C-alpha positions as a LaTeX table, in Angstrom:
\begin{tabular}{lrrr}
\hline
Residue & $x$ (\AA) & $y$ (\AA) & $z$ (\AA) \\
\hline
Met1 & $-25.67$ & 8.23 & $-58.27$ \\
His2 & $-25.24$ & 6.57 & $-55.13$ \\
Ser3 & $-21.87$ & 8.27 & $-53.26$ \\
Phe4 & $-19.60$ & 4.65 & $-52.29$ \\
Ala5 & $-16.65$ & 6.67 & $-50.14$ \\
Pro6 & $-17.34$ & 4.54 & $-47.17$ \\
Glu7 & $-16.56$ & 1.39 & $-49.21$ \\
Ile8 & $-13.45$ & 3.30 & $-50.75$ \\
Leu9 & $-12.18$ & 4.29 & $-47.69$ \\
Leu10 & $-12.83$ & 1.09 & $-46.00$ \\
Met11 & $-11.26$ & $-0.71$ & $-48.93$ \\
Thr12 & $-8.11$ & 1.80 & $-48.95$ \\
Ile13 & $-7.56$ & 1.42 & $-45.16$ \\
Leu14 & $-7.45$ & $-2.83$ & $-44.77$ \\
Thr15 & $-5.82$ & $-3.09$ & $-48.40$ \\
Leu16 & $-2.74$ & $-0.62$ & $-46.75$ \\
Val17 & $-3.14$ & $-3.03$ & $-43.71$ \\
Ile18 & $-2.71$ & $-5.86$ & $-46.12$ \\
Val19 & 0.16 & $-4.38$ & $-47.88$ \\
Ser20 & 1.89 & $-3.11$ & $-44.16$ \\
Asp21 & 1.94 & $-6.71$ & $-42.66$ \\
Ala22 & 2.83 & $-8.21$ & $-46.07$ \\
Leu23 & 6.06 & $-5.67$ & $-46.85$ \\
Ala24 & 7.11 & $-6.23$ & $-42.30$ \\
Ala25 & 6.91 & $-9.69$ & $-42.19$ \\
Arg26 & 9.15 & $-10.28$ & $-45.57$ \\
Phe27 & 11.99 & $-7.27$ & $-44.05$ \\
Lys28 & 11.07 & $-7.46$ & $-40.37$ \\
Ile29 & 10.83 & $-3.75$ & $-39.87$ \\
Pro30 & 7.28 & $-2.48$ & $-37.33$ \\
Ser31 & 4.10 & $-2.65$ & $-39.58$ \\
Val32 & 3.72 & 1.17 & $-38.15$ \\
Phe33 & 6.56 & 2.36 & $-40.26$ \\
Leu34 & 4.65 & 1.75 & $-43.48$ \\
Leu35 & 1.07 & 2.45 & $-41.58$ \\
Leu36 & 1.81 & 5.99 & $-41.32$ \\
Ala37 & 4.26 & 6.89 & $-44.46$ \\
Gly38 & 1.08 & 4.88 & $-46.81$ \\
Ser39 & $-1.07$ & 7.09 & $-44.85$ \\
Tyr40 & 0.43 & 9.89 & $-45.97$ \\
Leu41 & 1.37 & 8.83 & $-49.16$ \\
Thr42 & $-1.81$ & 8.11 & $-50.34$ \\
Tyr43 & $-3.94$ & 10.91 & $-48.93$ \\
Thr44 & $-1.31$ & 13.08 & $-50.82$ \\
Tyr45 & $-0.96$ & 11.37 & $-54.13$ \\
Val46 & $-3.74$ & 9.14 & $-54.23$ \\
Lys47 & $-6.70$ & 11.65 & $-53.23$ \\
Pro48 & $-9.27$ & 9.18 & $-54.43$ \\
Ala49 & $-8.71$ & 6.09 & $-52.66$ \\
Val50 & $-9.41$ & 8.74 & $-49.41$ \\
Pro51 & $-13.18$ & 10.24 & $-50.43$ \\
Ile52 & $-14.29$ & 11.64 & $-47.18$ \\
Asp53 & $-12.71$ & 14.52 & $-45.78$ \\
Leu54 & $-11.56$ & 12.98 & $-42.42$ \\
Thr55 & $-10.80$ & 15.72 & $-40.67$ \\
Gln56 & $-14.39$ & 17.53 & $-41.14$ \\
His57 & $-15.48$ & 14.69 & $-38.59$ \\
Phe58 & $-12.62$ & 14.34 & $-36.67$ \\
Thr59 & $-14.20$ & 14.34 & $-33.31$ \\
Thr60 & $-16.70$ & 11.82 & $-34.31$ \\
Ile61 & $-13.81$ & 9.35 & $-35.78$ \\
Ile62 & $-11.50$ & 10.32 & $-32.37$ \\
Leu63 & $-14.89$ & 9.00 & $-30.00$ \\
Phe64 & $-15.41$ & 6.16 & $-32.32$ \\
Cys65 & $-11.99$ & 4.71 & $-32.35$ \\
Ile66 & $-10.96$ & 5.14 & $-28.69$ \\
Pro67 & $-12.74$ & 2.43 & $-26.91$ \\
Leu68 & $-11.45$ & $-0.38$ & $-29.61$ \\
Ile69 & $-7.78$ & 1.12 & $-29.47$ \\
Phe70 & $-7.45$ & 0.74 & $-25.39$ \\
Met71 & $-9.69$ & $-2.51$ & $-25.12$ \\
Gly72 & $-7.10$ & $-4.15$ & $-26.56$ \\
Asp73 & $-4.58$ & $-3.69$ & $-24.94$ \\
Ala74 & $-6.53$ & $-3.33$ & $-21.68$ \\
Leu75 & $-7.15$ & $-7.39$ & $-22.31$ \\
His76 & $-4.06$ & $-7.85$ & $-23.28$ \\
Leu77 & $-2.70$ & $-7.81$ & $-19.90$ \\
Ser78 & $-2.85$ & $-10.45$ & $-17.50$ \\
Phe79 & $-4.15$ & $-9.40$ & $-13.26$ \\
Lys80 & $-1.64$ & $-11.96$ & $-12.76$ \\
Asp81 & 1.21 & $-9.87$ & $-13.91$ \\
Ile82 & $-0.16$ & $-6.59$ & $-12.46$ \\
Lys83 & 0.30 & $-7.74$ & $-8.76$ \\
Arg84 & 3.45 & $-9.07$ & $-9.16$ \\
His85 & 4.45 & $-5.78$ & $-11.14$ \\
Ala86 & 1.71 & $-3.15$ & $-9.16$ \\
Trp87 & 4.18 & $-0.80$ & $-8.25$ \\
Ser88 & 6.34 & $-0.46$ & $-11.21$ \\
Ile89 & 3.67 & $-0.03$ & $-13.27$ \\
Phe90 & 2.23 & 2.79 & $-10.18$ \\
Tyr91 & 5.90 & 4.27 & $-11.14$ \\
Leu92 & 5.73 & 4.21 & $-14.80$ \\
Ala93 & 2.58 & 5.03 & $-14.68$ \\
Val94 & 1.83 & 7.12 & $-12.87$ \\
Val95 & 4.65 & 8.85 & $-10.57$ \\
Ala96 & 7.11 & 8.98 & $-13.73$ \\
Val97 & 4.62 & 11.21 & $-15.99$ \\
Ala98 & 3.37 & 13.31 & $-13.55$ \\
Leu99 & 7.54 & 14.23 & $-12.50$ \\
Ser100 & 8.07 & 14.55 & $-16.33$ \\
Ile101 & 5.19 & 17.20 & $-16.58$ \\
Thr102 & 6.21 & 18.99 & $-13.50$ \\
Ala103 & 10.11 & 18.83 & $-15.58$ \\
Gly104 & 8.48 & 20.34 & $-18.64$ \\
Ala105 & 6.47 & 22.30 & $-16.79$ \\
Leu106 & 9.99 & 24.21 & $-14.54$ \\
Leu107 & 11.55 & 24.67 & $-18.63$ \\
His108 & 8.39 & 27.89 & $-18.31$ \\
Thr109 & 11.91 & 29.52 & $-16.46$ \\
Phe110 & 14.26 & 28.93 & $-19.42$ \\
Asp111 & 11.66 & 30.45 & $-22.14$ \\
Ile112 & 12.33 & 27.87 & $-24.76$ \\
Phe113 & 9.26 & 27.91 & $-26.14$ \\
Ser114 & 8.85 & 31.46 & $-26.45$ \\
Gly115 & 5.08 & 33.29 & $-25.40$ \\
Leu116 & 3.81 & 30.19 & $-23.58$ \\
Ser117 & 2.85 & 30.65 & $-20.11$ \\
Ile118 & 3.65 & 28.04 & $-17.47$ \\
Gly119 & 0.09 & 26.75 & $-18.14$ \\
Ala120 & 0.27 & 26.54 & $-21.31$ \\
Tyr121 & 3.50 & 24.19 & $-20.86$ \\
Val122 & 1.87 & 21.87 & $-18.03$ \\
Ala123 & $-0.44$ & 21.20 & $-20.88$ \\
Leu124 & 2.09 & 20.86 & $-23.88$ \\
Phe125 & 4.47 & 18.22 & $-22.02$ \\
Ala126 & 1.00 & 15.89 & $-20.77$ \\
Ile127 & 0.43 & 16.15 & $-25.13$ \\
Asn128 & 4.05 & 14.51 & $-25.65$ \\
Met129 & 4.57 & 12.31 & $-22.47$ \\
Ala130 & 1.63 & 10.33 & $-23.66$ \\
Thr131 & 2.49 & 7.21 & $-25.31$ \\
Asp132 & 0.69 & 4.92 & $-28.07$ \\
Ala133 & $-0.18$ & 1.21 & $-26.90$ \\
Val134 & $-1.41$ & 0.50 & $-30.86$ \\
Ser135 & 2.79 & 2.44 & $-32.66$ \\
Val136 & 4.51 & 0.51 & $-29.14$ \\
Gln137 & 3.05 & $-2.89$ & $-29.78$ \\
Ser138 & 3.46 & $-2.76$ & $-33.38$ \\
Val139 & 6.81 & $-1.84$ & $-33.22$ \\
Leu140 & 8.29 & $-4.18$ & $-30.20$ \\
Ser141 & 6.04 & $-7.55$ & $-31.82$ \\
Arg142 & 8.60 & $-7.68$ & $-34.37$ \\
Phe143 & 11.56 & $-7.61$ & $-32.14$ \\
Lys144 & 12.62 & $-11.16$ & $-30.35$ \\
Gly145 & 13.92 & $-11.34$ & $-27.24$ \\
Ile146 & 12.34 & $-8.95$ & $-25.10$ \\
Gly147 & 11.57 & $-10.76$ & $-21.63$ \\
His148 & 8.15 & $-10.87$ & $-20.56$ \\
Asp149 & 8.50 & $-8.64$ & $-17.55$ \\
Ile150 & 9.81 & $-6.33$ & $-20.14$ \\
Lys151 & 6.39 & $-6.52$ & $-21.87$ \\
Val152 & 4.17 & $-6.26$ & $-19.01$ \\
Leu153 & 5.83 & $-2.91$ & $-17.93$ \\
Ile154 & 5.39 & $-1.18$ & $-21.15$ \\
Glu155 & 1.97 & $-2.81$ & $-22.07$ \\
Gly156 & 0.66 & $-1.85$ & $-17.72$ \\
Glu157 & 2.82 & 2.05 & $-18.83$ \\
Ser158 & 1.45 & 2.35 & $-22.41$ \\
Leu159 & $-2.59$ & 2.04 & $-20.29$ \\
Gly160 & $-2.16$ & 3.85 & $-17.31$ \\
Asn161 & 0.63 & 6.97 & $-18.97$ \\
Asp162 & $-2.76$ & 7.96 & $-21.41$ \\
Ala163 & $-5.11$ & 7.62 & $-18.19$ \\
Thr164 & $-2.46$ & 10.09 & $-16.21$ \\
Ala165 & $-1.74$ & 12.44 & $-19.15$ \\
Val166 & $-5.83$ & 12.85 & $-19.65$ \\
Ile167 & $-6.43$ & 13.45 & $-16.47$ \\
Ala168 & $-3.60$ & 16.35 & $-16.40$ \\
Phe169 & $-4.18$ & 17.82 & $-19.21$ \\
Phe170 & $-8.13$ & 17.90 & $-19.18$ \\
Tyr171 & $-7.89$ & 19.11 & $-15.30$ \\
Ile172 & $-5.16$ & 20.93 & $-14.55$ \\
Gly173 & $-2.83$ & 22.18 & $-17.67$ \\
Leu174 & $-6.23$ & 23.25 & $-19.93$ \\
Pro175 & $-8.01$ & 25.15 & $-17.45$ \\
Trp176 & $-4.97$ & 26.54 & $-16.40$ \\
Met177 & $-3.44$ & 27.35 & $-20.29$ \\
Leu178 & $-6.90$ & 28.90 & $-21.29$ \\
Gln179 & $-7.45$ & 30.45 & $-17.69$ \\
Gly180 & $-4.34$ & 32.34 & $-16.95$ \\
His181 & $-4.18$ & 30.79 & $-13.94$ \\
Leu182 & $-4.94$ & 27.89 & $-11.14$ \\
Asp183 & $-6.64$ & 27.21 & $-8.33$ \\
Ala184 & $-3.91$ & 24.52 & $-6.83$ \\
Gly185 & $-5.80$ & 23.01 & $-4.07$ \\
His186 & $-9.17$ & 22.91 & $-6.07$ \\
Ala187 & $-7.20$ & 21.12 & $-8.85$ \\
Ala188 & $-5.71$ & 18.42 & $-6.87$ \\
Leu189 & $-9.24$ & 18.22 & $-4.73$ \\
Asp190 & $-10.82$ & 17.78 & $-8.91$ \\
Ala191 & $-8.03$ & 15.89 & $-9.94$ \\
Leu192 & $-8.57$ & 13.15 & $-7.09$ \\
Arg193 & $-12.48$ & 13.65 & $-7.28$ \\
Val194 & $-11.95$ & 12.23 & $-11.36$ \\
Phe195 & $-9.67$ & 9.46 & $-10.71$ \\
Gly196 & $-11.43$ & 8.23 & $-7.41$ \\
Val197 & $-15.37$ & 8.27 & $-9.81$ \\
Ser198 & $-13.69$ & 7.13 & $-12.97$ \\
Thr199 & $-11.64$ & 4.03 & $-10.70$ \\
Leu200 & $-15.35$ & 3.41 & $-9.02$ \\
Leu201 & $-16.83$ & 4.00 & $-12.48$ \\
Gly202 & $-15.28$ & 1.32 & $-13.95$ \\
Leu203 & $-15.10$ & $-1.28$ & $-11.81$ \\
Gly204 & $-18.84$ & $-1.52$ & $-11.17$ \\
Ile205 & $-18.58$ & $-1.30$ & $-15.09$ \\
Gly206 & $-16.33$ & $-4.04$ & $-14.91$ \\
Tyr207 & $-18.43$ & $-6.77$ & $-12.59$ \\
Leu208 & $-21.83$ & $-6.01$ & $-14.43$ \\
Thr209 & $-19.99$ & $-7.13$ & $-17.24$ \\
Tyr210 & $-18.57$ & $-10.22$ & $-15.73$ \\
Leu211 & $-22.43$ & $-11.19$ & $-14.41$ \\
Val212 & $-23.83$ & $-10.58$ & $-17.69$ \\
Met213 & $-20.84$ & $-12.86$ & $-19.44$ \\
Lys214 & $-22.21$ & $-15.83$ & $-17.32$ \\
Leu215 & $-25.41$ & $-16.02$ & $-19.20$ \\
Tyr216 & $-24.07$ & $-17.54$ & $-22.13$ \\
Ser217 & $-21.23$ & $-19.50$ & $-23.36$ \\
Asp218 & $-20.45$ & $-18.00$ & $-26.75$ \\
Lys219 & $-16.92$ & $-16.18$ & $-28.33$ \\
Arg220 & $-18.60$ & $-13.83$ & $-30.46$ \\
Gly221 & $-21.24$ & $-12.44$ & $-27.86$ \\
Glu222 & $-18.39$ & $-12.51$ & $-25.24$ \\
Leu223 & $-16.36$ & $-10.54$ & $-27.99$ \\
Phe224 & $-19.54$ & $-8.38$ & $-28.40$ \\
Ser225 & $-19.62$ & $-8.17$ & $-24.70$ \\
Phe226 & $-16.78$ & $-6.66$ & $-24.18$ \\
Ile227 & $-16.85$ & $-3.76$ & $-26.84$ \\
Val228 & $-19.79$ & $-3.03$ & $-25.45$ \\
Glu229 & $-18.84$ & $-2.66$ & $-21.97$ \\
Ala230 & $-15.39$ & $-0.57$ & $-23.57$ \\
Tyr231 & $-17.94$ & 1.88 & $-25.42$ \\
Gly232 & $-20.13$ & 1.92 & $-22.36$ \\
Ala233 & $-17.83$ & 3.05 & $-19.87$ \\
Tyr234 & $-15.84$ & 5.66 & $-21.68$ \\
Val235 & $-19.87$ & 7.48 & $-22.95$ \\
Leu236 & $-20.96$ & 7.08 & $-19.91$ \\
Ala237 & $-17.71$ & 8.25 & $-17.32$ \\
Glu238 & $-17.63$ & 11.16 & $-20.46$ \\
His239 & $-21.20$ & 12.10 & $-19.59$ \\
Leu240 & $-20.88$ & 12.31 & $-15.95$ \\
His241 & $-17.47$ & 14.52 & $-16.42$ \\
Val242 & $-14.69$ & 11.96 & $-15.43$ \\
Ser243 & $-12.02$ & 10.06 & $-17.18$ \\
Gly244 & $-13.63$ & 7.76 & $-20.14$ \\
Ile245 & $-10.70$ & 6.47 & $-21.13$ \\
Leu246 & $-9.29$ & 5.19 & $-16.67$ \\
Thr247 & $-12.95$ & 4.36 & $-16.32$ \\
Leu248 & $-13.05$ & 2.27 & $-19.47$ \\
Ile249 & $-9.49$ & 0.16 & $-18.89$ \\
Val250 & $-11.04$ & $-0.35$ & $-15.40$ \\
Ala251 & $-13.56$ & $-2.01$ & $-16.56$ \\
Val252 & $-12.15$ & $-3.95$ & $-18.77$ \\
Val253 & $-9.00$ & $-4.77$ & $-16.58$ \\
Ser254 & $-11.39$ & $-6.06$ & $-14.24$ \\
Thr255 & $-13.67$ & $-7.93$ & $-16.15$ \\
Lys256 & $-10.63$ & $-9.66$ & $-17.52$ \\
Ala257 & $-9.50$ & $-10.17$ & $-13.93$ \\
Trp258 & $-12.05$ & $-11.80$ & $-12.30$ \\
Ile259 & $-12.59$ & $-14.43$ & $-15.41$ \\
Asp260 & $-8.51$ & $-14.59$ & $-14.84$ \\
Asp261 & $-10.06$ & $-16.20$ & $-10.87$ \\
Asp262 & $-12.36$ & $-17.64$ & $-12.62$ \\
Leu263 & $-9.38$ & $-19.90$ & $-15.11$ \\
Glu264 & $-7.26$ & $-20.24$ & $-12.29$ \\
His265 & $-9.82$ & $-21.72$ & $-9.66$ \\
Glu266 & $-11.13$ & $-23.81$ & $-12.40$ \\
Arg267 & $-7.22$ & $-25.49$ & $-13.24$ \\
Ser268 & $-5.83$ & $-25.60$ & $-9.34$ \\
Lys269 & $-10.04$ & $-27.18$ & $-8.22$ \\
Lys270 & $-9.88$ & $-24.89$ & $-5.12$ \\
Val271 & $-12.56$ & $-24.68$ & $-2.87$ \\
Arg272 & $-14.18$ & $-20.82$ & $-3.47$ \\
Gly273 & $-14.13$ & $-18.32$ & $-0.95$ \\
Phe274 & $-17.00$ & $-16.33$ & 0.57 \\
Phe275 & $-16.37$ & $-13.85$ & $-2.59$ \\
Asp276 & $-15.50$ & $-16.12$ & $-5.17$ \\
Lys277 & $-19.26$ & $-17.51$ & $-4.50$ \\
Leu278 & $-20.80$ & $-13.69$ & $-4.03$ \\
Arg279 & $-20.05$ & $-13.03$ & $-7.44$ \\
Leu280 & $-21.55$ & $-16.64$ & $-9.17$ \\
Gly281 & $-17.73$ & $-17.90$ & $-9.58$ \\
Gly282 & $-18.58$ & $-21.59$ & $-10.10$ \\
Ile283 & $-20.25$ & $-20.20$ & $-13.32$ \\
Met284 & $-17.04$ & $-20.27$ & $-15.61$ \\
Thr285 & $-17.69$ & $-16.72$ & $-17.75$ \\
Thr286 & $-15.66$ & $-18.21$ & $-20.82$ \\
Thr287 & $-12.45$ & $-20.88$ & $-21.75$ \\
Gln288 & $-9.19$ & $-20.06$ & $-22.06$ \\
Glu289 & $-9.25$ & $-20.74$ & $-26.05$ \\
Arg290 & $-12.30$ & $-18.06$ & $-25.86$ \\
Leu291 & $-10.13$ & $-15.84$ & $-24.78$ \\
Glu292 & $-7.33$ & $-16.36$ & $-27.68$ \\
Tyr293 & $-10.04$ & $-15.59$ & $-30.17$ \\
Ile294 & $-11.19$ & $-12.43$ & $-28.30$ \\
Tyr295 & $-7.48$ & $-11.07$ & $-27.53$ \\
Glu296 & $-7.01$ & $-11.92$ & $-31.48$ \\
Met297 & $-9.84$ & $-10.23$ & $-32.31$ \\
Ala298 & $-9.97$ & $-7.68$ & $-29.89$ \\
Lys299 & $-6.10$ & $-6.90$ & $-31.26$ \\
Glu300 & $-7.29$ & $-5.89$ & $-34.59$ \\
Phe301 & $-10.06$ & $-3.86$ & $-34.36$ \\
Gly302 & $-7.73$ & $-1.64$ & $-32.13$ \\
Tyr303 & $-5.25$ & $-1.85$ & $-34.89$ \\
Ile304 & $-7.83$ & $-1.09$ & $-37.55$ \\
Ala305 & $-8.70$ & 2.23 & $-35.50$ \\
Ala306 & $-5.59$ & 3.49 & $-35.05$ \\
Val307 & $-4.86$ & 3.18 & $-39.11$ \\
Val308 & $-8.16$ & 5.72 & $-39.15$ \\
Ile309 & $-6.84$ & 7.67 & $-36.78$ \\
Phe310 & $-3.51$ & 8.16 & $-38.92$ \\
Phe311 & $-5.49$ & 8.61 & $-41.80$ \\
Ala312 & $-6.81$ & 11.78 & $-40.18$ \\
Leu313 & $-3.19$ & 12.72 & $-38.46$ \\
Ala314 & $-1.54$ & 12.38 & $-42.54$ \\
Glu315 & $-4.49$ & 14.97 & $-43.65$ \\
Met316 & $-2.83$ & 16.94 & $-40.66$ \\
Val317 & 0.30 & 17.43 & $-41.93$ \\
Asp318 & 1.38 & 20.09 & $-43.00$ \\
Val319 & 5.13 & 20.18 & $-44.54$ \\
His320 & 5.46 & 23.76 & $-44.29$ \\
Lys321 & 4.50 & 24.16 & $-40.84$ \\
Leu322 & 6.65 & 21.66 & $-40.05$ \\
Trp323 & 9.61 & 22.86 & $-41.26$ \\
Glu324 & 8.48 & 26.53 & $-39.62$ \\
Tyr325 & 7.89 & 24.87 & $-36.29$ \\
Arg326 & 11.18 & 22.30 & $-37.06$ \\
Thr327 & 12.95 & 24.00 & $-33.82$ \\
Glu328 & 10.52 & 23.87 & $-31.50$ \\
Ile329 & 9.74 & 20.72 & $-33.20$ \\
Leu330 & 13.07 & 19.35 & $-32.31$ \\
Ser331 & 13.53 & 20.96 & $-28.71$ \\
Met332 & 10.08 & 19.14 & $-27.93$ \\
Phe333 & 11.23 & 15.71 & $-28.66$ \\
Leu334 & 14.82 & 16.22 & $-27.11$ \\
Ile335 & 13.65 & 17.36 & $-24.26$ \\
Thr336 & 11.00 & 14.91 & $-23.52$ \\
Thr337 & 13.68 & 11.81 & $-24.39$ \\
Leu338 & 15.62 & 13.31 & $-22.28$ \\
Ile339 & 13.44 & 12.90 & $-19.49$ \\
Arg340 & 11.56 & 10.11 & $-20.56$ \\
Ala341 & 15.55 & 8.97 & $-20.34$ \\
Leu342 & 16.52 & 10.31 & $-16.22$ \\
Met343 & 12.77 & 8.71 & $-15.32$ \\
Met344 & 13.87 & 5.29 & $-16.57$ \\
Ala345 & 17.21 & 5.49 & $-15.54$ \\
Lys346 & 15.65 & 6.11 & $-11.69$ \\
Phe347 & 13.27 & 3.00 & $-12.23$ \\
Ala348 & 16.34 & 0.50 & $-13.29$ \\
Phe349 & 18.86 & 1.46 & $-11.71$ \\
Phe350 & 17.87 & 2.26 & $-8.38$ \\
Gly351 & 14.37 & 0.75 & $-7.97$ \\
Lys352 & 16.15 & $-1.82$ & $-5.50$ \\
Thr353 & 15.87 & 0.40 & $-2.60$ \\
Val354 & 12.20 & $-0.07$ & $-3.12$ \\
Asp355 & 11.51 & $-4.19$ & $-2.40$ \\
Ala356 & 8.37 & $-3.60$ & $-4.54$ \\
Ile357 & 9.95 & $-2.61$ & $-7.64$ \\
Lys358 & 12.76 & $-4.71$ & $-9.17$ \\
Pro359 & 15.63 & $-2.84$ & $-11.08$ \\
Val360 & 16.12 & $-3.91$ & $-14.49$ \\
Gly361 & 19.41 & $-3.22$ & $-15.54$ \\
Ala362 & 21.15 & $-0.70$ & $-19.00$ \\
Glu363 & 19.24 & $-2.87$ & $-20.92$ \\
Gly364 & 16.01 & $-2.54$ & $-19.81$ \\
Trp365 & 16.34 & 1.03 & $-19.35$ \\
Phe366 & 17.25 & 1.03 & $-22.81$ \\
Val367 & 14.59 & $-0.56$ & $-24.21$ \\
Leu368 & 11.79 & 1.54 & $-21.60$ \\
Thr369 & 13.35 & 4.85 & $-22.64$ \\
Phe370 & 12.24 & 3.78 & $-26.46$ \\
Ser371 & 9.51 & 1.98 & $-25.89$ \\
Gly372 & 7.99 & 5.86 & $-25.50$ \\
Met373 & 6.50 & 6.44 & $-28.70$ \\
Lys374 & 3.78 & 8.85 & $-29.12$ \\
Gly375 & 0.53 & 8.87 & $-30.99$ \\
Ala376 & $-3.18$ & 9.04 & $-31.28$ \\
Leu377 & $-3.73$ & 9.69 & $-27.81$ \\
Ser378 & $-1.42$ & 13.09 & $-28.52$ \\
Ile379 & $-3.08$ & 14.34 & $-31.98$ \\
Ile380 & $-7.08$ & 13.42 & $-29.97$ \\
Leu381 & $-5.86$ & 16.02 & $-27.06$ \\
Val382 & $-4.37$ & 18.40 & $-28.98$ \\
His383 & $-7.19$ & 19.03 & $-31.10$ \\
Met384 & $-9.31$ & 19.36 & $-28.26$ \\
Ile385 & $-7.66$ & 22.91 & $-27.70$ \\
Pro386 & $-9.98$ & 25.57 & $-28.77$ \\
Asp387 & $-9.58$ & 27.17 & $-31.66$ \\
Ser388 & $-9.71$ & 30.60 & $-29.83$ \\
Phe389 & $-5.96$ & 29.32 & $-28.43$ \\
Pro390 & $-3.39$ & 31.77 & $-30.13$ \\
His391 & $-0.81$ & 28.95 & $-30.50$ \\
Lys392 & $-3.03$ & 26.10 & $-30.97$ \\
Glu393 & $-0.69$ & 26.01 & $-34.60$ \\
Met394 & 2.54 & 25.79 & $-32.85$ \\
Phe395 & 0.65 & 22.76 & $-30.72$ \\
Glu396 & $-0.50$ & 20.67 & $-33.20$ \\
Ala397 & 3.24 & 20.92 & $-35.21$ \\
Val398 & 4.74 & 20.09 & $-32.35$ \\
Thr399 & 2.49 & 17.22 & $-31.45$ \\
Val400 & 2.41 & 15.43 & $-34.91$ \\
Gly401 & 6.62 & 16.10 & $-35.48$ \\
Val402 & 7.11 & 14.63 & $-32.03$ \\
Val403 & 4.66 & 11.98 & $-32.93$ \\
Phe404 & 6.35 & 10.84 & $-35.88$ \\
Leu405 & 10.02 & 11.49 & $-34.42$ \\
Ser406 & 8.97 & 9.32 & $-32.14$ \\
Ile407 & 7.81 & 6.46 & $-34.05$ \\
Phe408 & 10.64 & 6.73 & $-36.55$ \\
Gly409 & 13.01 & 7.36 & $-34.20$ \\
Tyr410 & 12.67 & 5.43 & $-31.23$ \\
Gly411 & 11.12 & 2.94 & $-33.66$ \\
Thr412 & 14.29 & 2.95 & $-35.71$ \\
Val413 & 16.83 & 3.34 & $-32.83$ \\
Leu414 & 14.99 & $-0.28$ & $-31.40$ \\
Trp415 & 14.99 & $-1.88$ & $-34.82$ \\
Val416 & 18.53 & $-1.64$ & $-35.07$ \\
Tyr417 & 19.58 & $-2.68$ & $-32.36$ \\
Phe418 & 17.74 & $-6.07$ & $-31.37$ \\
Thr419 & 18.33 & $-6.37$ & $-35.15$ \\
Phe420 & 21.85 & $-6.45$ & $-36.01$ \\
Phe421 & 23.50 & $-5.55$ & $-31.91$ \\
Arg422 & 21.42 & $-8.22$ & $-29.69$ \\
Lys423 & 21.70 & $-11.88$ & $-31.08$ \\
Glu424 & 21.42 & $-13.28$ & $-27.85$ \\
Gln425 & 18.24 & $-14.70$ & $-26.31$ \\
Lys426 & 17.28 & $-13.85$ & $-22.89$ \\
Pro427 & 14.96 & $-15.86$ & $-20.75$ \\
Ser428 & 14.16 & $-11.85$ & $-19.19$ \\
Leu429 & 15.75 & $-8.75$ & $-18.62$ \\
Phe430 & 15.12 & $-8.38$ & $-14.71$ \\
Lys431 & 18.25 & $-9.34$ & $-12.11$ \\
His432 & 17.05 & $-11.41$ & $-9.48$ \\
\hline
\end{tabular}
């Protein structure tokens, strides 16, 4: 007798996506709310619909889904927007995350989480400072009136923030937590090495993919090229013991940037310089119409990948454990929210002290603060902690609890604000 478990699971996932999207459109609420709730209810009460033990294959599922999740978000960013808001994105994705993790580690002095070493604090806050691109996009896509500039900052942060959190976790927090000590100089050099090698490797893969895509003109082939690039960058970087996520992001963003530059030259008929000719700029890689197709398909692939991880998350939910660690969960949620609000307030109100960073005012601060939803990456990182670590159960319960509270809590705050309080449409949240 054949097993149809994979087919049944695929039907379950796609049905959930269809139903969630339909209900979200009907009731004007973020679909991620329905996906999370639907995944948990389906797993708990409709067991035949999930005939595969996803937790048993969790690592394999993670490795399969990561490239698809990050590829879609990386493709959505325009290089023109990245250049325009480079310092702002750098602050949000690197400086704010580093300061947030440091602030969290300093709480070790107050012994808020009993029995944890300072290294464990660093690891725990690195895990719970990583935002989730899919959850953020799912929530914000339902709201009208968010300026393009703010969306660029949120999207840029959700990519760079993840890369920073991963490096902080794997190269500082995790070894410090497991070994009980840390050579600060060695850890800093190792983190810089990972950042540098990952960036250069990503640029190389991005450039190679860009050149290869000039050999054909087909939207399906171009889409598959980005998928191969994402998986190839991630696998090669992890094999070389550097950051797969950062390499993937740099590769996809750089390929997209060169394509954008080609399209801009084509529209403006600008004379090409030496470096443009060096990368065969006269040969078009794709068209704007085909790029739109690639955006949409990449977004759908990422969405499906996120739903698969939501199912794995549903299997990790233990209501009794969540209740047992309710104090730790609520403490971590409130602390990370406060730290994020402080980091965003500095960016929002005092950005004018740095000309390259534009202040966004009170409403911009509000949106940036509550767009810090956690999700798949936090679950992935906490899963990577060895089972031998005595506090892993607490780490898992806290992380799962914070993921749910951030998605439903932050999402509800934004939904209420944009649905009932913000009626006017503004072109931008930036103050010039």
